[in-house]
Amino acid sequence: PRCSSIQCLVLTSSMSAAAPQPEPPTKDESHWSDDTAQLSRGNFYGCLKTRQEKLCQQWSEQSVQEGKLALNFRYCAICPTMIVGPPLLAADDDDDSYTPSGTMGSLYRVIKPTDVPSLIGQTIKETKRKALNDSMSYIDVQDCAAQHVAAMENTNASGRYFSLVESWHWNDILSTLKELYPEISLDENYKYEGDDIIRPTQFNLDRMNSLGVKVKSIKEIFAECISFFQSKGVL
């Protein structure tokens, strides 16, 4: 059936779909993950996100060619990294029974290690944090949402767009969290000081910036998350 009234599809993909190995010096939207390799490593989430995005792209191109979609149909894919920020419903809810979960739960457990269930049903006490010799990138949930809206409303937008601020080494992540929340549970010598310290992943953000969304800094994101946790009484 024809779907000529549909003008644009904006897909929420993932940076997991743009994670080639070995990692290029600078990553951009032309880079794709190897979904077969992801599956062989047991990275089912990454494999699913890669295949999902490829499927949607192929469907849109084929549907336009077959006349099922209008010639001016636009397909966009937003590829976010770790999305964090106060959940909308929880932020507006006066109930103090909030339990951090999802990506906010992951960030919370970095700040305040807790008893967490293991896969075998036992409870494991997490220890004080030490920095991994790795990097992580973040995007604020509201900024990510705004990028989706911008991709839909900008008639010149099409194709893939990254969604992130920048990538930081875990030394910098933990140092900034400690600055914002001095009570954070860190090992006394938490910084990684090996000679093989890695360089954080580098990204070309020209396409993302073309959407015109000004994103919050990582420090601003962390500060808002900590303030939210405190307002809910979990910090």
Short mmCIF file of C-alpha atoms in Angstrom, two decimals:
data_model
loop_
_atom_site.label_atom_id
_atom_site.label_comp_id
_atom_site.label_asym_id
_atom_site.label_seq_id
_atom_site.Cartn_x
_atom_site.Cartn_y
_atom_site.Cartn_z
CA PRO A 1 0.00 0.00 0.00
CA ARG A 2 1.04 3.57 -0.65
CA CYS A 3 2.10 5.73 2.28
CA SER A 4 2.41 8.97 0.34
CA SER A 5 1.19 11.07 3.27
CA ILE A 6 4.27 10.13 5.31
CA GLN A 7 6.88 12.83 4.81
CA CYS A 8 9.63 11.85 7.24
CA LEU A 9 10.79 9.00 9.45
CA VAL A 10 13.17 9.74 12.31
CA LEU A 11 14.63 6.58 13.82
CA THR A 12 16.27 6.38 17.24
CA SER A 13 19.29 4.25 16.46
CA SER A 14 22.42 4.01 18.62
CA MET A 15 26.13 4.66 18.59
CA SER A 16 26.32 0.87 18.88
CA ALA A 17 25.50 0.87 15.16
CA ALA A 18 28.54 3.05 14.46
CA ALA A 19 31.26 1.20 16.34
CA PRO A 20 33.69 -0.34 13.83
CA GLN A 21 36.68 -2.30 15.08
CA PRO A 22 39.42 -1.28 15.02
CA GLU A 23 38.25 2.19 15.89
CA PRO A 24 39.12 4.86 13.31
CA PRO A 25 41.16 7.93 14.35
CA THR A 26 38.02 10.05 14.03
CA LYS A 27 34.57 8.54 13.86
CA ASP A 28 31.81 9.97 11.65
CA GLU A 29 28.42 8.90 10.34
CA SER A 30 29.95 6.91 7.47
CA HIS A 31 31.25 4.33 9.93
CA TRP A 32 29.15 1.24 10.62
CA SER A 33 29.43 -1.62 13.06
CA ASP A 34 29.91 -5.18 11.82
CA ASP A 35 26.66 -6.78 12.99
CA THR A 36 27.91 -10.31 12.35
CA ALA A 37 30.97 -9.68 14.51
CA GLN A 38 28.75 -8.12 17.19
CA LEU A 39 26.58 -11.24 17.21
CA SER A 40 29.60 -13.54 17.46
CA ARG A 41 30.83 -11.58 20.51
CA GLY A 42 27.45 -11.85 22.22
CA ASN A 43 26.75 -8.14 21.77
CA PHE A 44 23.09 -8.73 20.98
CA TYR A 45 22.02 -5.14 21.66
CA GLY A 46 24.63 -3.73 19.29
CA CYS A 47 23.81 -6.32 16.62
CA LEU A 48 20.10 -5.53 16.89
CA LYS A 49 20.63 -1.76 16.64
CA THR A 50 22.94 -2.11 13.63
CA ARG A 51 20.55 -4.40 11.78
CA GLN A 52 17.54 -2.28 12.73
CA GLU A 53 19.07 0.87 11.28
CA LYS A 54 20.18 -0.86 8.09
CA LEU A 55 16.73 -2.39 7.67
CA CYS A 56 14.96 0.97 8.07
CA GLN A 57 17.34 2.65 5.63
CA GLN A 58 16.85 -0.10 3.04
CA TRP A 59 13.08 -0.04 3.52
CA SER A 60 12.86 3.71 2.98
CA GLU A 61 15.04 3.65 -0.14
CA GLN A 62 13.18 0.69 -1.62
CA SER A 63 9.76 2.15 -0.81
CA VAL A 64 10.61 5.41 -2.58
CA GLN A 65 11.87 3.51 -5.62
CA GLU A 66 8.68 1.42 -5.72
CA GLY A 67 6.46 4.48 -5.42
CA LYS A 68 5.11 3.51 -2.01
CA LEU A 69 6.59 6.67 -0.51
CA ALA A 70 6.77 10.14 -2.03
CA LEU A 71 9.95 11.14 -3.85
CA ASN A 72 10.56 13.86 -1.25
CA PHE A 73 10.30 11.41 1.67
CA ARG A 74 13.12 11.88 4.18
CA TYR A 75 14.68 9.25 6.41
CA CYS A 76 16.86 10.27 9.37
CA ALA A 77 18.60 8.18 12.01
CA ILE A 78 19.77 9.66 15.30
CA CYS A 79 22.64 7.69 16.85
CA PRO A 80 23.00 8.64 20.52
CA THR A 81 25.63 7.50 22.96
CA MET A 82 24.72 7.11 26.64
CA ILE A 83 21.57 9.15 27.26
CA VAL A 84 21.14 10.49 30.79
CA GLY A 85 19.02 13.13 32.47
CA PRO A 86 16.07 13.39 34.85
CA PRO A 87 13.19 11.15 33.68
CA LEU A 88 10.23 13.32 32.68
CA LEU A 89 7.59 11.59 34.80
CA ALA A 90 9.85 11.15 37.82
CA ALA A 91 10.98 14.78 37.67
CA ASP A 92 7.36 15.96 37.89
CA ASP A 93 6.32 13.39 40.49
CA ASP A 94 6.31 14.32 44.18
CA ASP A 95 6.54 10.66 45.15
CA ASP A 96 9.86 9.95 46.91
CA SER A 97 9.92 6.26 45.96
CA TYR A 98 12.11 6.82 42.88
CA THR A 99 14.64 4.07 42.11
CA PRO A 100 17.35 4.90 39.56
CA SER A 101 17.14 2.51 36.61
CA GLY A 102 18.31 2.19 33.04
CA THR A 103 21.11 4.55 32.06
CA MET A 104 20.36 6.76 35.05
CA GLY A 105 20.79 3.69 37.22
CA SER A 106 24.17 3.05 35.62
CA LEU A 107 25.30 6.60 36.34
CA TYR A 108 23.92 6.41 39.87
CA ARG A 109 25.90 3.25 40.63
CA VAL A 110 29.08 5.01 39.53
CA ILE A 111 28.36 7.79 42.03
CA LYS A 112 27.08 5.56 44.82
CA PRO A 113 27.87 1.84 44.63
CA THR A 114 24.97 -0.25 45.90
CA ASP A 115 24.00 -3.83 46.51
CA VAL A 116 22.97 -5.16 43.09
CA PRO A 117 21.62 -8.59 42.10
CA SER A 118 23.90 -10.72 39.98
CA LEU A 119 22.81 -12.96 37.12
CA ILE A 120 22.80 -15.97 39.45
CA GLY A 121 20.45 -14.35 41.92
CA GLN A 122 23.00 -13.52 44.59
CA THR A 123 23.63 -10.01 45.86
CA ILE A 124 27.03 -8.49 45.22
CA LYS A 125 28.44 -5.50 47.09
CA GLU A 126 30.08 -3.15 44.62
CA THR A 127 33.41 -1.73 45.73
CA LYS A 128 34.70 1.83 45.51
CA ARG A 129 35.30 2.94 41.97
CA LYS A 130 38.56 3.05 40.07
CA ALA A 131 38.88 4.58 36.63
CA LEU A 132 38.84 2.20 33.70
CA ASN A 133 41.36 2.75 30.94
CA ASP A 134 38.55 3.53 28.59
CA SER A 135 36.34 6.41 27.52
CA MET A 136 32.62 7.15 27.58
CA SER A 137 30.45 9.72 25.85
CA TYR A 138 27.13 11.20 26.94
CA ILE A 139 24.16 13.21 25.70
CA ASP A 140 21.42 14.88 27.73
CA VAL A 141 17.99 13.31 27.20
CA GLN A 142 16.36 16.66 26.35
CA ASP A 143 19.10 17.53 23.85
CA CYS A 144 18.72 14.13 22.20
CA ALA A 145 14.96 14.66 21.94
CA ALA A 146 15.52 18.13 20.47
CA GLN A 147 17.78 16.62 17.79
CA HIS A 148 14.99 14.24 16.80
CA VAL A 149 12.57 17.15 16.47
CA ALA A 150 15.12 19.20 14.50
CA ALA A 151 15.67 16.31 12.09
CA MET A 152 11.92 16.06 11.54
CA GLU A 153 11.35 19.79 11.06
CA ASN A 154 14.42 20.60 8.95
CA THR A 155 13.44 19.72 5.38
CA ASN A 156 17.13 19.53 4.42
CA ALA A 157 17.92 16.89 7.03
CA SER A 158 18.40 13.28 5.92
CA GLY A 159 20.62 10.32 6.75
CA ARG A 160 22.52 9.59 9.94
CA TYR A 161 23.34 11.99 12.76
CA PHE A 162 25.45 11.35 15.84
CA SER A 163 24.08 12.45 19.20
CA LEU A 164 26.67 13.16 21.88
CA VAL A 165 28.69 15.90 23.55
CA GLU A 166 32.16 14.39 23.47
CA SER A 167 34.04 11.39 24.81
CA TRP A 168 35.95 11.54 28.10
CA HIS A 169 38.47 9.23 29.69
CA TRP A 170 37.17 7.70 32.92
CA ASN A 171 39.80 9.69 34.82
CA ASP A 172 38.00 12.88 33.78
CA ILE A 173 34.54 11.42 34.33
CA LEU A 174 35.29 10.42 37.92
CA SER A 175 37.18 13.65 38.65
CA THR A 176 34.21 15.74 37.50
CA LEU A 177 31.73 13.64 39.49
CA LYS A 178 33.95 14.05 42.55
CA GLU A 179 34.03 17.81 42.04
CA LEU A 180 30.25 17.95 41.82
CA TYR A 181 29.57 15.39 44.55
CA PRO A 182 32.55 15.08 46.95
CA GLU A 183 30.89 12.17 48.79
CA ILE A 184 31.24 9.91 45.74
CA SER A 185 32.57 6.43 46.57
CA LEU A 186 35.99 6.41 44.90
CA ASP A 187 39.11 4.45 45.66
CA GLU A 188 41.85 6.60 47.20
CA ASN A 189 43.95 6.11 44.07
CA TYR A 190 41.09 6.05 41.60
CA LYS A 191 42.84 7.49 38.54
CA TYR A 192 44.31 5.20 35.91
CA GLU A 193 48.01 6.02 35.59
CA GLY A 194 49.33 3.30 33.29
CA ASP A 195 51.70 4.10 30.46
CA ASP A 196 49.15 2.71 28.00
CA ILE A 197 46.43 5.27 28.80
CA ILE A 198 44.06 5.47 25.86
CA ARG A 199 42.91 8.52 23.94
CA PRO A 200 39.15 9.08 24.19
CA THR A 201 37.16 8.29 21.07
CA GLN A 202 37.27 11.19 18.63
CA PHE A 203 34.15 12.24 16.72
CA ASN A 204 33.41 14.48 13.76
CA LEU A 205 30.26 16.32 14.89
CA ASP A 206 29.76 18.55 11.84
CA ARG A 207 26.58 16.77 10.73
CA MET A 208 25.16 16.69 14.24
CA ASN A 209 25.84 20.40 14.70
CA SER A 210 24.07 21.15 11.41
CA LEU A 211 20.80 20.29 13.18
CA GLY A 212 21.25 23.49 15.17
CA VAL A 213 20.76 22.02 18.65
CA LYS A 214 23.06 23.45 21.31
CA VAL A 215 23.90 20.60 23.66
CA LYS A 216 24.76 20.79 27.34
CA SER A 217 28.30 20.03 28.43
CA ILE A 218 29.07 16.78 30.21
CA LYS A 219 29.65 18.69 33.43
CA GLU A 220 26.24 20.36 33.10
CA ILE A 221 24.63 16.98 32.44
CA PHE A 222 26.27 15.44 35.52
CA ALA A 223 25.29 18.41 37.68
CA GLU A 224 21.63 18.12 36.68
CA CYS A 225 21.62 14.36 37.29
CA ILE A 226 23.18 14.74 40.74
CA SER A 227 20.71 17.50 41.64
CA PHE A 228 17.85 15.25 40.52
CA PHE A 229 19.14 12.30 42.57
CA GLN A 230 19.39 14.57 45.60
CA SER A 231 15.86 15.91 45.09
CA LYS A 232 14.62 12.31 45.15
CA GLY A 233 16.54 11.50 48.31
CA VAL A 234 18.74 8.81 46.78
CA LEU A 235 21.94 10.83 47.28
#
